[in-house]
Short mmCIF file of N, CA, C and O in Angstrom, two decimals:
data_model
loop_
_atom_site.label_atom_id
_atom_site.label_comp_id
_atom_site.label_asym_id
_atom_site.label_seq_id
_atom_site.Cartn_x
_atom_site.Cartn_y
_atom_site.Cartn_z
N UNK A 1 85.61 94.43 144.30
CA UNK A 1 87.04 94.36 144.15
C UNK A 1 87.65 95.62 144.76
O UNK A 1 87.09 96.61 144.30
N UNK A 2 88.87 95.99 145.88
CA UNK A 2 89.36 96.85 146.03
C UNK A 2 90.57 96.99 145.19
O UNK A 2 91.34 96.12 144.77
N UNK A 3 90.58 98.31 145.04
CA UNK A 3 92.01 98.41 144.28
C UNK A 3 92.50 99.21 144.92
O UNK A 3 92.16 99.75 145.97
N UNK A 4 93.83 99.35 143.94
CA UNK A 4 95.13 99.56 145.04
C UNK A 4 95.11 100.96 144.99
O UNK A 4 96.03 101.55 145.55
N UNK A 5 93.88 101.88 144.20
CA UNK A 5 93.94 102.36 142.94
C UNK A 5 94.53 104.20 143.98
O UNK A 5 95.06 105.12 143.36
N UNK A 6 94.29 104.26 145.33
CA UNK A 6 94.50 105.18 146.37
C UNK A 6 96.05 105.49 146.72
O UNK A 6 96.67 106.55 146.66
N UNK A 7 96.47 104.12 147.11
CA UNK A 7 97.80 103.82 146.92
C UNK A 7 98.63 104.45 145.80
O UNK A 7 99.46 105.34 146.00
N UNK A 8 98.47 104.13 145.08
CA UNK A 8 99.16 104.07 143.09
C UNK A 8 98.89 105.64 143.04
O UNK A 8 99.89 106.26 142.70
N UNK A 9 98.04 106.23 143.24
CA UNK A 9 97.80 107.60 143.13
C UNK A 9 98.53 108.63 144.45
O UNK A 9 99.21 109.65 144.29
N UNK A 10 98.20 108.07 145.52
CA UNK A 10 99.44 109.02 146.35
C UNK A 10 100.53 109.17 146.07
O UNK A 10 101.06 110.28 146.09
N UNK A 11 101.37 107.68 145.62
CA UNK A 11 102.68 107.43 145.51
C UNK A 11 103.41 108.19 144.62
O UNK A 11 104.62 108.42 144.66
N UNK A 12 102.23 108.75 143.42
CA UNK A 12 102.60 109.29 142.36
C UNK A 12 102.21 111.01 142.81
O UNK A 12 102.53 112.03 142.19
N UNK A 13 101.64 110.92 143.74
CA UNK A 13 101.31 112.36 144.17
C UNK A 13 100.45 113.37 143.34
O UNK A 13 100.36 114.52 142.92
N UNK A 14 99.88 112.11 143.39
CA UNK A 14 98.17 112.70 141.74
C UNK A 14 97.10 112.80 142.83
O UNK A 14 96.69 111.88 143.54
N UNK A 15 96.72 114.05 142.83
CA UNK A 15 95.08 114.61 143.66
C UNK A 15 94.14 113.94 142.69
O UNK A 15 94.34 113.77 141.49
N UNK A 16 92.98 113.54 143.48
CA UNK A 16 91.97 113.20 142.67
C UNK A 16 91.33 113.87 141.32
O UNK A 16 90.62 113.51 140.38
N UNK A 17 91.96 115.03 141.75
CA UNK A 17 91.21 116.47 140.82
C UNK A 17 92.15 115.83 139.41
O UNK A 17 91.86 115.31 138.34
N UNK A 18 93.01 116.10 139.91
CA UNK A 18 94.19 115.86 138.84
C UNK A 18 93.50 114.02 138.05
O UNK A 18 93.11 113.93 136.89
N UNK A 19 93.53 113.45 138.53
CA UNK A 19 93.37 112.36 138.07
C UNK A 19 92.19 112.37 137.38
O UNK A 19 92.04 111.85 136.27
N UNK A 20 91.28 113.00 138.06
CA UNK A 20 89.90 112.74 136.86
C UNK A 20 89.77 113.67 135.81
O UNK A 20 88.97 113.54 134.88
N UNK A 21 90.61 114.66 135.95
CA UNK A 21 91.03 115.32 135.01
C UNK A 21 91.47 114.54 133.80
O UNK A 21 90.97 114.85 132.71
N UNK A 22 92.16 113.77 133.86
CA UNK A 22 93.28 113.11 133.32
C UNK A 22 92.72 111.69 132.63
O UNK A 22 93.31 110.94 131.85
N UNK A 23 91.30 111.58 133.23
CA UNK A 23 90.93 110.42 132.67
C UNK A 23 89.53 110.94 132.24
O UNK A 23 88.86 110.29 131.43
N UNK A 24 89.13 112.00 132.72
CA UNK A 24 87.80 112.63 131.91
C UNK A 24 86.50 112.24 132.73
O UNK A 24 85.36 112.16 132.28
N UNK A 25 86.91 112.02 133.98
CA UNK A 25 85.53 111.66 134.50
C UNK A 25 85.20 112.55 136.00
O UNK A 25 86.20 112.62 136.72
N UNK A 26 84.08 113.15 136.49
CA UNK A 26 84.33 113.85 137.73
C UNK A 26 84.90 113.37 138.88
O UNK A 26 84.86 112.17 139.14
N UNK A 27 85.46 114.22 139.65
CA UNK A 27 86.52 113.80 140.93
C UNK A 27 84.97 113.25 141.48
O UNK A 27 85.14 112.12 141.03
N UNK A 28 84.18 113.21 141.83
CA UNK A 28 83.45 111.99 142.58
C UNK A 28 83.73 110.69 142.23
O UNK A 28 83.96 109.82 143.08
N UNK A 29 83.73 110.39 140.49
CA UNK A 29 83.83 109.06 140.11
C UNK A 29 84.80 108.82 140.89
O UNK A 29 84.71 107.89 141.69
N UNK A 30 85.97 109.64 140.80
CA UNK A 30 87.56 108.93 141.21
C UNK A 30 87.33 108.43 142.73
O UNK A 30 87.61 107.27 143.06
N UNK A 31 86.78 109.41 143.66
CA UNK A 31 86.54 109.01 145.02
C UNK A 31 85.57 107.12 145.33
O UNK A 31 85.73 106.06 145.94
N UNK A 32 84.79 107.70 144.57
CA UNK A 32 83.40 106.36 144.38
C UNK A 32 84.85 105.06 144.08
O UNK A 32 85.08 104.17 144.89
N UNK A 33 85.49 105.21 143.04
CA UNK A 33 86.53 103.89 142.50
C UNK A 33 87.56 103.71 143.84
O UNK A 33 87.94 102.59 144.20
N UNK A 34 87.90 104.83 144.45
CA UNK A 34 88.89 104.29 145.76
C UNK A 34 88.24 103.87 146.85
O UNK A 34 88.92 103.73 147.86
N UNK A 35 86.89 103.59 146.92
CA UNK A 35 85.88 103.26 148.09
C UNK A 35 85.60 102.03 147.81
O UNK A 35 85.39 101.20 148.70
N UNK A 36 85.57 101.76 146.56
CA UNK A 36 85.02 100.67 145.85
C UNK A 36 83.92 100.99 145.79
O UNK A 36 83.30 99.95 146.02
N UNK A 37 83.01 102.01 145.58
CA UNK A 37 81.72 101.90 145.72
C UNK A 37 81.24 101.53 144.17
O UNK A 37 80.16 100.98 143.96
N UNK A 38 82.03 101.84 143.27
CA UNK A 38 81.49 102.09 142.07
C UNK A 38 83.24 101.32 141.12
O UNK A 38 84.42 101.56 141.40
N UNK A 39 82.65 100.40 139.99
CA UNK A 39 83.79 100.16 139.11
C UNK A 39 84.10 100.73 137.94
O UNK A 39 83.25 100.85 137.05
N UNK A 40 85.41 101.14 137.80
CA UNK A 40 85.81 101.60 136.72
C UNK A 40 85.56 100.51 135.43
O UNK A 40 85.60 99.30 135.65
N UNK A 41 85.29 101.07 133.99
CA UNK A 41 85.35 100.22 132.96
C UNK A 41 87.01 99.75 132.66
O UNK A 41 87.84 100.12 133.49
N UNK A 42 87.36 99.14 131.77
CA UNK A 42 88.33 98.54 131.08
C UNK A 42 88.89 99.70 130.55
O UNK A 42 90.12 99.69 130.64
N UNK A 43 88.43 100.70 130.04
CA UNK A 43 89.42 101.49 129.43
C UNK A 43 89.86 102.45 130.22
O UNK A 43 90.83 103.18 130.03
N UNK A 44 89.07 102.44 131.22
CA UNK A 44 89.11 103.94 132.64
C UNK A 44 90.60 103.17 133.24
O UNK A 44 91.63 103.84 133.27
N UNK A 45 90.59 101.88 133.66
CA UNK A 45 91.61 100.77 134.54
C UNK A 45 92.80 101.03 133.84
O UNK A 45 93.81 101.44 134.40
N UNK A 46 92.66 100.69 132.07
CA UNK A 46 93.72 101.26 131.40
C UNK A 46 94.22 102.18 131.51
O UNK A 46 95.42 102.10 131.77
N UNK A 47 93.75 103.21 131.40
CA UNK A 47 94.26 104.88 131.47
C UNK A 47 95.16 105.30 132.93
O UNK A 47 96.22 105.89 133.11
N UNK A 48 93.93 104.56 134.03
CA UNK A 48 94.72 104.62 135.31
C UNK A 48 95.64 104.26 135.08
O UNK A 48 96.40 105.13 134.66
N UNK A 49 96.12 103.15 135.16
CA UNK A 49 97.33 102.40 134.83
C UNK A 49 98.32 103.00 134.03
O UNK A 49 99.49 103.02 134.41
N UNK A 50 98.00 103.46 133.05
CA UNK A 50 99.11 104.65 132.17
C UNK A 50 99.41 105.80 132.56
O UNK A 50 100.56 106.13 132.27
N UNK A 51 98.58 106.82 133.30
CA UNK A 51 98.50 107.24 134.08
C UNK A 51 99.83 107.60 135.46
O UNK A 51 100.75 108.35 135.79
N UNK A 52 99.05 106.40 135.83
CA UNK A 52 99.93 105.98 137.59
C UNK A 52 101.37 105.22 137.35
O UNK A 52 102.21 105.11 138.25
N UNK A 53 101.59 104.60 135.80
CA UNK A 53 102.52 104.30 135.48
C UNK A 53 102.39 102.48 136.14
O UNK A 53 103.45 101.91 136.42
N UNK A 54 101.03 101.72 136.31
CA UNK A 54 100.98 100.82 136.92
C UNK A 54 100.48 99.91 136.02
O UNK A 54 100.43 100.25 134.84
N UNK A 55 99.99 98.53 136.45
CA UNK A 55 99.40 97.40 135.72
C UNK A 55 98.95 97.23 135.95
O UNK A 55 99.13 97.49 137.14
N UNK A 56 97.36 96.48 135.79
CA UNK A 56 96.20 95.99 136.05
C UNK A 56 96.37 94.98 137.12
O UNK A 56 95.65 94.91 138.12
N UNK A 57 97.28 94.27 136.87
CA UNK A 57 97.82 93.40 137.99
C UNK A 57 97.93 94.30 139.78
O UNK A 57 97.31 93.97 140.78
N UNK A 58 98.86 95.38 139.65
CA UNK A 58 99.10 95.93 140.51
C UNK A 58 97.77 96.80 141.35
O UNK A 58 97.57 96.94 142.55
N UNK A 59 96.95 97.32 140.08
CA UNK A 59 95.83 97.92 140.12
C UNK A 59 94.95 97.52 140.86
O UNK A 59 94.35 98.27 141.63
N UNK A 60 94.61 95.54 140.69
CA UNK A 60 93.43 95.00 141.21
C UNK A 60 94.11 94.18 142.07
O UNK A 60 93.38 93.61 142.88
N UNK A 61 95.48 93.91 142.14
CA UNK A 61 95.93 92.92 143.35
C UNK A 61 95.76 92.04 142.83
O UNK A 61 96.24 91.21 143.60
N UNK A 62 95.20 91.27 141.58
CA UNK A 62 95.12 90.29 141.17
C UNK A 62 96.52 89.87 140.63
O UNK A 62 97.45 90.68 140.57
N UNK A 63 96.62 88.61 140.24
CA UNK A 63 98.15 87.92 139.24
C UNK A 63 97.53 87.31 138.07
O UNK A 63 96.89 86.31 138.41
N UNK A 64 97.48 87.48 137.09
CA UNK A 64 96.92 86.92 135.89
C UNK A 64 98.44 86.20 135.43
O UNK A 64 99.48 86.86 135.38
N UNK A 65 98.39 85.19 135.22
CA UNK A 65 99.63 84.28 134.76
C UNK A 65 100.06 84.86 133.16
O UNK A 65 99.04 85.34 132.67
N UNK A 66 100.54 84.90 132.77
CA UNK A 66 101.26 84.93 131.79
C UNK A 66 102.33 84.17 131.06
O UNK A 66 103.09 83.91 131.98
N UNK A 67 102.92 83.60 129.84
CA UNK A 67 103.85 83.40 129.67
C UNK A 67 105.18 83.20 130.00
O UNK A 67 106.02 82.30 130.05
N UNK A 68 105.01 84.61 130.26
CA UNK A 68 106.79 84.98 130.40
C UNK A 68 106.86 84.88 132.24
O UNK A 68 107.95 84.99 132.80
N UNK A 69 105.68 84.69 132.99
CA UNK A 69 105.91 84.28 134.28
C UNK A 69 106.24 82.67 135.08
O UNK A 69 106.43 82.20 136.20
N UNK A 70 106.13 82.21 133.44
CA UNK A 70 106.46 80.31 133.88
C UNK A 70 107.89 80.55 133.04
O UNK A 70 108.19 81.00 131.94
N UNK A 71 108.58 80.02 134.14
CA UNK A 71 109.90 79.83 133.56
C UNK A 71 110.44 79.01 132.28
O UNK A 71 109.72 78.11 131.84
N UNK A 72 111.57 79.26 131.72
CA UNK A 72 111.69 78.61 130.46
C UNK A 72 110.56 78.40 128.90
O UNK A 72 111.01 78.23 127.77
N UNK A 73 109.31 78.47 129.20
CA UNK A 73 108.01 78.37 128.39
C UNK A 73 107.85 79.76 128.16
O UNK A 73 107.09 79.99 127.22
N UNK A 74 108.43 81.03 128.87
CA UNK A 74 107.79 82.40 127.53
C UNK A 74 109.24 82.23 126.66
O UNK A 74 109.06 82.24 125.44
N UNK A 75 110.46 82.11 127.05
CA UNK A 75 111.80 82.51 126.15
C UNK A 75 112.05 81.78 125.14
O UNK A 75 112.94 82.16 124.39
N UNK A 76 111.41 80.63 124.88
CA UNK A 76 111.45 80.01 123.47
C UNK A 76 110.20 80.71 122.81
O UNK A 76 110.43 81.21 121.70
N UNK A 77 109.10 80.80 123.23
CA UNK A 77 108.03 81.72 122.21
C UNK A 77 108.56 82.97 122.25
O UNK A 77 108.74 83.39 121.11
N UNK A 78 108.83 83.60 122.94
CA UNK A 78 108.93 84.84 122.77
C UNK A 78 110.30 84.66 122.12
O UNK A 78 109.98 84.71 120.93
N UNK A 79 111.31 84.53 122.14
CA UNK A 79 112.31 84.45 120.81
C UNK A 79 111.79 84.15 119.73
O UNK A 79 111.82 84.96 118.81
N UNK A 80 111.37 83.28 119.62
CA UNK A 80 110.72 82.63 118.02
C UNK A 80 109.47 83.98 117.16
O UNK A 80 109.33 84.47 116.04
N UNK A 81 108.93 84.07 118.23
CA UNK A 81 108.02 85.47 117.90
C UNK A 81 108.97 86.75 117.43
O UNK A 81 108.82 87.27 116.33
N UNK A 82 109.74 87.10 118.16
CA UNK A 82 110.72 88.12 118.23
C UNK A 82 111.15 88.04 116.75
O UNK A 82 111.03 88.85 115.83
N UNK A 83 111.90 86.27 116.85
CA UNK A 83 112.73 86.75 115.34
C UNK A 83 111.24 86.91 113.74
O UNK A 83 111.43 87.52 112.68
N UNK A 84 110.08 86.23 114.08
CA UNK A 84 109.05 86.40 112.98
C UNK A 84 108.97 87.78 112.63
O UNK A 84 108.70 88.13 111.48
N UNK A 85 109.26 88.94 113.97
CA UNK A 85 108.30 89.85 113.69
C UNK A 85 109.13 90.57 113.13
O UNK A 85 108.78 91.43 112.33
N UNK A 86 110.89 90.27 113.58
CA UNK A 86 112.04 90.73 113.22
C UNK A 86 111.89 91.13 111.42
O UNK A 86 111.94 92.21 110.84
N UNK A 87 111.68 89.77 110.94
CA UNK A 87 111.95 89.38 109.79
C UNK A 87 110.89 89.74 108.77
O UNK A 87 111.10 90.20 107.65
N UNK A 88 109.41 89.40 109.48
CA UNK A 88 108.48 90.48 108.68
C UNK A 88 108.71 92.06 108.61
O UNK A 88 108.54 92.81 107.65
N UNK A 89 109.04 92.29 109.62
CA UNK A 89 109.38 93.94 108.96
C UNK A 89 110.22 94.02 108.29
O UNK A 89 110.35 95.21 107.99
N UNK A 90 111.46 93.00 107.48
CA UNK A 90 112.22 93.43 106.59
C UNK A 90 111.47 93.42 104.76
O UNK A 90 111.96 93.61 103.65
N UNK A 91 109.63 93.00 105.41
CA UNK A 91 109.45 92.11 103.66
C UNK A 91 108.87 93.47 103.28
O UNK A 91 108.57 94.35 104.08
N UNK A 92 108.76 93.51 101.89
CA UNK A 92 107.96 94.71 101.17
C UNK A 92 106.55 94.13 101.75
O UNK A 92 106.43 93.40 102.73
N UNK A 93 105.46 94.64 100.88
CA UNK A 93 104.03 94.84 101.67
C UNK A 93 103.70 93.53 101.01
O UNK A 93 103.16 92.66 101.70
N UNK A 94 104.05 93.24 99.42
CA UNK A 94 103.59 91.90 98.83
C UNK A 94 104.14 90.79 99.77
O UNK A 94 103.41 89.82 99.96
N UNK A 95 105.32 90.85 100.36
CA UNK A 95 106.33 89.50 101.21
C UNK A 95 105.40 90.15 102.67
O UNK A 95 105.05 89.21 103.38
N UNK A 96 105.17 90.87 102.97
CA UNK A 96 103.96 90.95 104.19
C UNK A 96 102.88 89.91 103.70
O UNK A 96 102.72 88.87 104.34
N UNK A 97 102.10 90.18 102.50
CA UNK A 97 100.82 89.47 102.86
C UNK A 97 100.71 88.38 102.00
O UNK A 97 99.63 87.88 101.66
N UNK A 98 102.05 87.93 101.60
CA UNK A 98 102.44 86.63 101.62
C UNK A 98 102.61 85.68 102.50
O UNK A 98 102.01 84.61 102.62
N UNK A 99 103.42 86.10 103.08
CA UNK A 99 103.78 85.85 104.98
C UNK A 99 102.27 85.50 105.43
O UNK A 99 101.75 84.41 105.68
N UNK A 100 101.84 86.63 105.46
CA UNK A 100 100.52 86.14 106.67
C UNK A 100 99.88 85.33 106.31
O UNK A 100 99.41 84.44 107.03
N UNK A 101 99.65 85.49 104.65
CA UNK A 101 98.76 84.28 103.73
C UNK A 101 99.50 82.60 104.53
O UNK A 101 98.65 82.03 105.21
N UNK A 102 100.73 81.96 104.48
CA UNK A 102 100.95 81.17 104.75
C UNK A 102 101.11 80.93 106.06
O UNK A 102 100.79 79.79 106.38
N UNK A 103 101.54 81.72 107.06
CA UNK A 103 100.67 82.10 108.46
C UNK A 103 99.76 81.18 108.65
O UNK A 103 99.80 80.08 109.19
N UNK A 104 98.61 82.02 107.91
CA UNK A 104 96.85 81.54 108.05
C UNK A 104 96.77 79.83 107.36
O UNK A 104 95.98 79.00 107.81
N UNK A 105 97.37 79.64 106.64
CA UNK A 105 97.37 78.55 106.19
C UNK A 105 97.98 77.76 106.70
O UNK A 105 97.45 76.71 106.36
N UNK A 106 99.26 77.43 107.67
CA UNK A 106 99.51 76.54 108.75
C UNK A 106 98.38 76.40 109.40
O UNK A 106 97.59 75.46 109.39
N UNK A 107 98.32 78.13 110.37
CA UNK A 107 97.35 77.48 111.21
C UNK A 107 96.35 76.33 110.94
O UNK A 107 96.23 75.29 111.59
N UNK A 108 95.57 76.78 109.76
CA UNK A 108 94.71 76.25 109.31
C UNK A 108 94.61 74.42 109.37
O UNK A 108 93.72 73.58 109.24
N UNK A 109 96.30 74.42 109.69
CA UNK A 109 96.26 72.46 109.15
C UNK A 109 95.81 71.83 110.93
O UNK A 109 96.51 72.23 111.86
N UNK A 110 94.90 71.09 111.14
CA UNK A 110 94.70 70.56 112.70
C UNK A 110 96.12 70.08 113.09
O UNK A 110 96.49 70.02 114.27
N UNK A 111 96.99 69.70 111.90
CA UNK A 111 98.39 69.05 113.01
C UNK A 111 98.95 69.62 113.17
O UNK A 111 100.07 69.09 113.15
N UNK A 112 99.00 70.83 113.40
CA UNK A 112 100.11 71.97 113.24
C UNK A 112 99.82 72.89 114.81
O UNK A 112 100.60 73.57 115.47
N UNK A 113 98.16 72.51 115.04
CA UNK A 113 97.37 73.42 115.96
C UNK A 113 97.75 72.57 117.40
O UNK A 113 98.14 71.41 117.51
N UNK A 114 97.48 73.62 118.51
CA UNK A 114 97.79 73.53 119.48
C UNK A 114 96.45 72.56 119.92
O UNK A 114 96.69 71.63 120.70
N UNK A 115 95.12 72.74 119.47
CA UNK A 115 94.24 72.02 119.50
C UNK A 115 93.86 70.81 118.46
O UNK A 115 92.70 70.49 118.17
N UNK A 116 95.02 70.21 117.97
CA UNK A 116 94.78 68.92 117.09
C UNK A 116 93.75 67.96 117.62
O UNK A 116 92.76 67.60 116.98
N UNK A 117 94.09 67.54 118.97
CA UNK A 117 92.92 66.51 119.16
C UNK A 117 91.72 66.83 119.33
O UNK A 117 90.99 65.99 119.86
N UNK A 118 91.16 68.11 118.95
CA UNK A 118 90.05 68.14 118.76
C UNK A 118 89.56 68.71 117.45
O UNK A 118 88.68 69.56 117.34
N UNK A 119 90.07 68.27 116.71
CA UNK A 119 90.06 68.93 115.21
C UNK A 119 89.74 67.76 114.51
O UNK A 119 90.35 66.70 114.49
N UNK A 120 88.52 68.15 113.84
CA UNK A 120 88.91 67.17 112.42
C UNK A 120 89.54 66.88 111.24
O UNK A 120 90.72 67.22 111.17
N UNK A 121 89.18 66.47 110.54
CA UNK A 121 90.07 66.23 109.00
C UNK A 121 90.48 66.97 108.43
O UNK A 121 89.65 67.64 107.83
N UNK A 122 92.08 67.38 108.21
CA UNK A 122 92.30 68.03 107.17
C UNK A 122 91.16 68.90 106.22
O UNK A 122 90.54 68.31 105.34
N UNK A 123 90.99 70.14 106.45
CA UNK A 123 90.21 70.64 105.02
C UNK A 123 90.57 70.28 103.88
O UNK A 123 91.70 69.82 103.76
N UNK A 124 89.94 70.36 103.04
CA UNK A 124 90.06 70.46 101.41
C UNK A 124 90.74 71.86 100.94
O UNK A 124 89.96 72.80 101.09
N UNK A 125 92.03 72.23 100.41
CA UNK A 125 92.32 73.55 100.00
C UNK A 125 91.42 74.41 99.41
O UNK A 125 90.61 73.69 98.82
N UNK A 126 91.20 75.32 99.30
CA UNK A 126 90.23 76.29 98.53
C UNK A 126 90.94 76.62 97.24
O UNK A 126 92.15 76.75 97.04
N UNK A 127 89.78 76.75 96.27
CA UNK A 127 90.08 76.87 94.86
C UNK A 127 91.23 77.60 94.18
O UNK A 127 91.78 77.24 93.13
N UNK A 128 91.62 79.03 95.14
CA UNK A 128 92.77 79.94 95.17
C UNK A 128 93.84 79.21 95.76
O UNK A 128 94.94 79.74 95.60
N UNK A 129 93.83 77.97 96.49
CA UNK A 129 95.31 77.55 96.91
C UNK A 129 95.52 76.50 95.79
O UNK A 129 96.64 76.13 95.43
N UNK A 130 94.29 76.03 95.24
CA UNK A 130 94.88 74.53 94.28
C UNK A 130 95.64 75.82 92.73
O UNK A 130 96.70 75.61 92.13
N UNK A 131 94.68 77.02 92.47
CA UNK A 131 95.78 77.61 91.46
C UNK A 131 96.64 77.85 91.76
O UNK A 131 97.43 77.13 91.16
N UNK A 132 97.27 78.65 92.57
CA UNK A 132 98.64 78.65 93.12
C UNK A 132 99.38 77.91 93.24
O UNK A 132 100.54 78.31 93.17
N UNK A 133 99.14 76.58 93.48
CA UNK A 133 99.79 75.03 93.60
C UNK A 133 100.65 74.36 92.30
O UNK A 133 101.68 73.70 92.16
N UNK A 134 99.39 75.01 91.27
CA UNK A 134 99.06 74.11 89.91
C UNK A 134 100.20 74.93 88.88
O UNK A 134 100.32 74.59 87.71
#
């Protein structure tokens, strides 16, 4: 894989020295990663990226799709998310792990799941949801 990773670092006017400084690894590694001779791990790519002020996307030239890059399909989740997360931070810690308790327990129902048709039967509630019920 080449990365852009030579680019992203001039632009920002970061010497190699500086950069492996900055990510903790010797200025050879950094040279070896702009040759491609050698790959950075996941957290090294990260750091670059925070770093250089860039994205993994930009980093590897790759496009990983996302959500919010198909039109209309991220702004209804991501609103709906927005206002959940809105609204959980207003609960005390008991209305927190209340919340999540029933959270986990939608998910839990196959008709509710994004993967219903491959789900089977309804579970049976567990002994702690039939007291709560009762």
């Amino acid at each position: 894989m080449r990365l852009q990773l030579k680019k992203l670092r001039k632009e920002k006017k970061i010497t190699q020295g500086e950069l492996s400084s900055l990510i903790g690894v010797d200025i050879k590694t950094v040279g070896n990663w702009e040759r491609s001779e050698t790959m950075m791990s996941i957290e090294q790519l990260c750091r670059c990226c925070e770093i250089l002020g860039s994205t993994p996307n930009e980093m590897t030239g790759w496009h990983i799709e996302h959500p919010e890059d198909v039109p209309g399909k991220a702004h209804d989740a991501d609103s709906r998310r927005q206002s959940m997360v809105d609204a959980y931070n207003t609960l005390t810690e008991d209305g927190k792990t209340l919340s999540s308790e029933m959270v986990a327990s939608v998910a839990r129902d196959p008709l509710r799941r994004t993967d219903a048709e491959n789900a089977g039967p309804t579970p049976a509630p567990d002994s702690e949801e039939l007291r709560e019920t009762a």
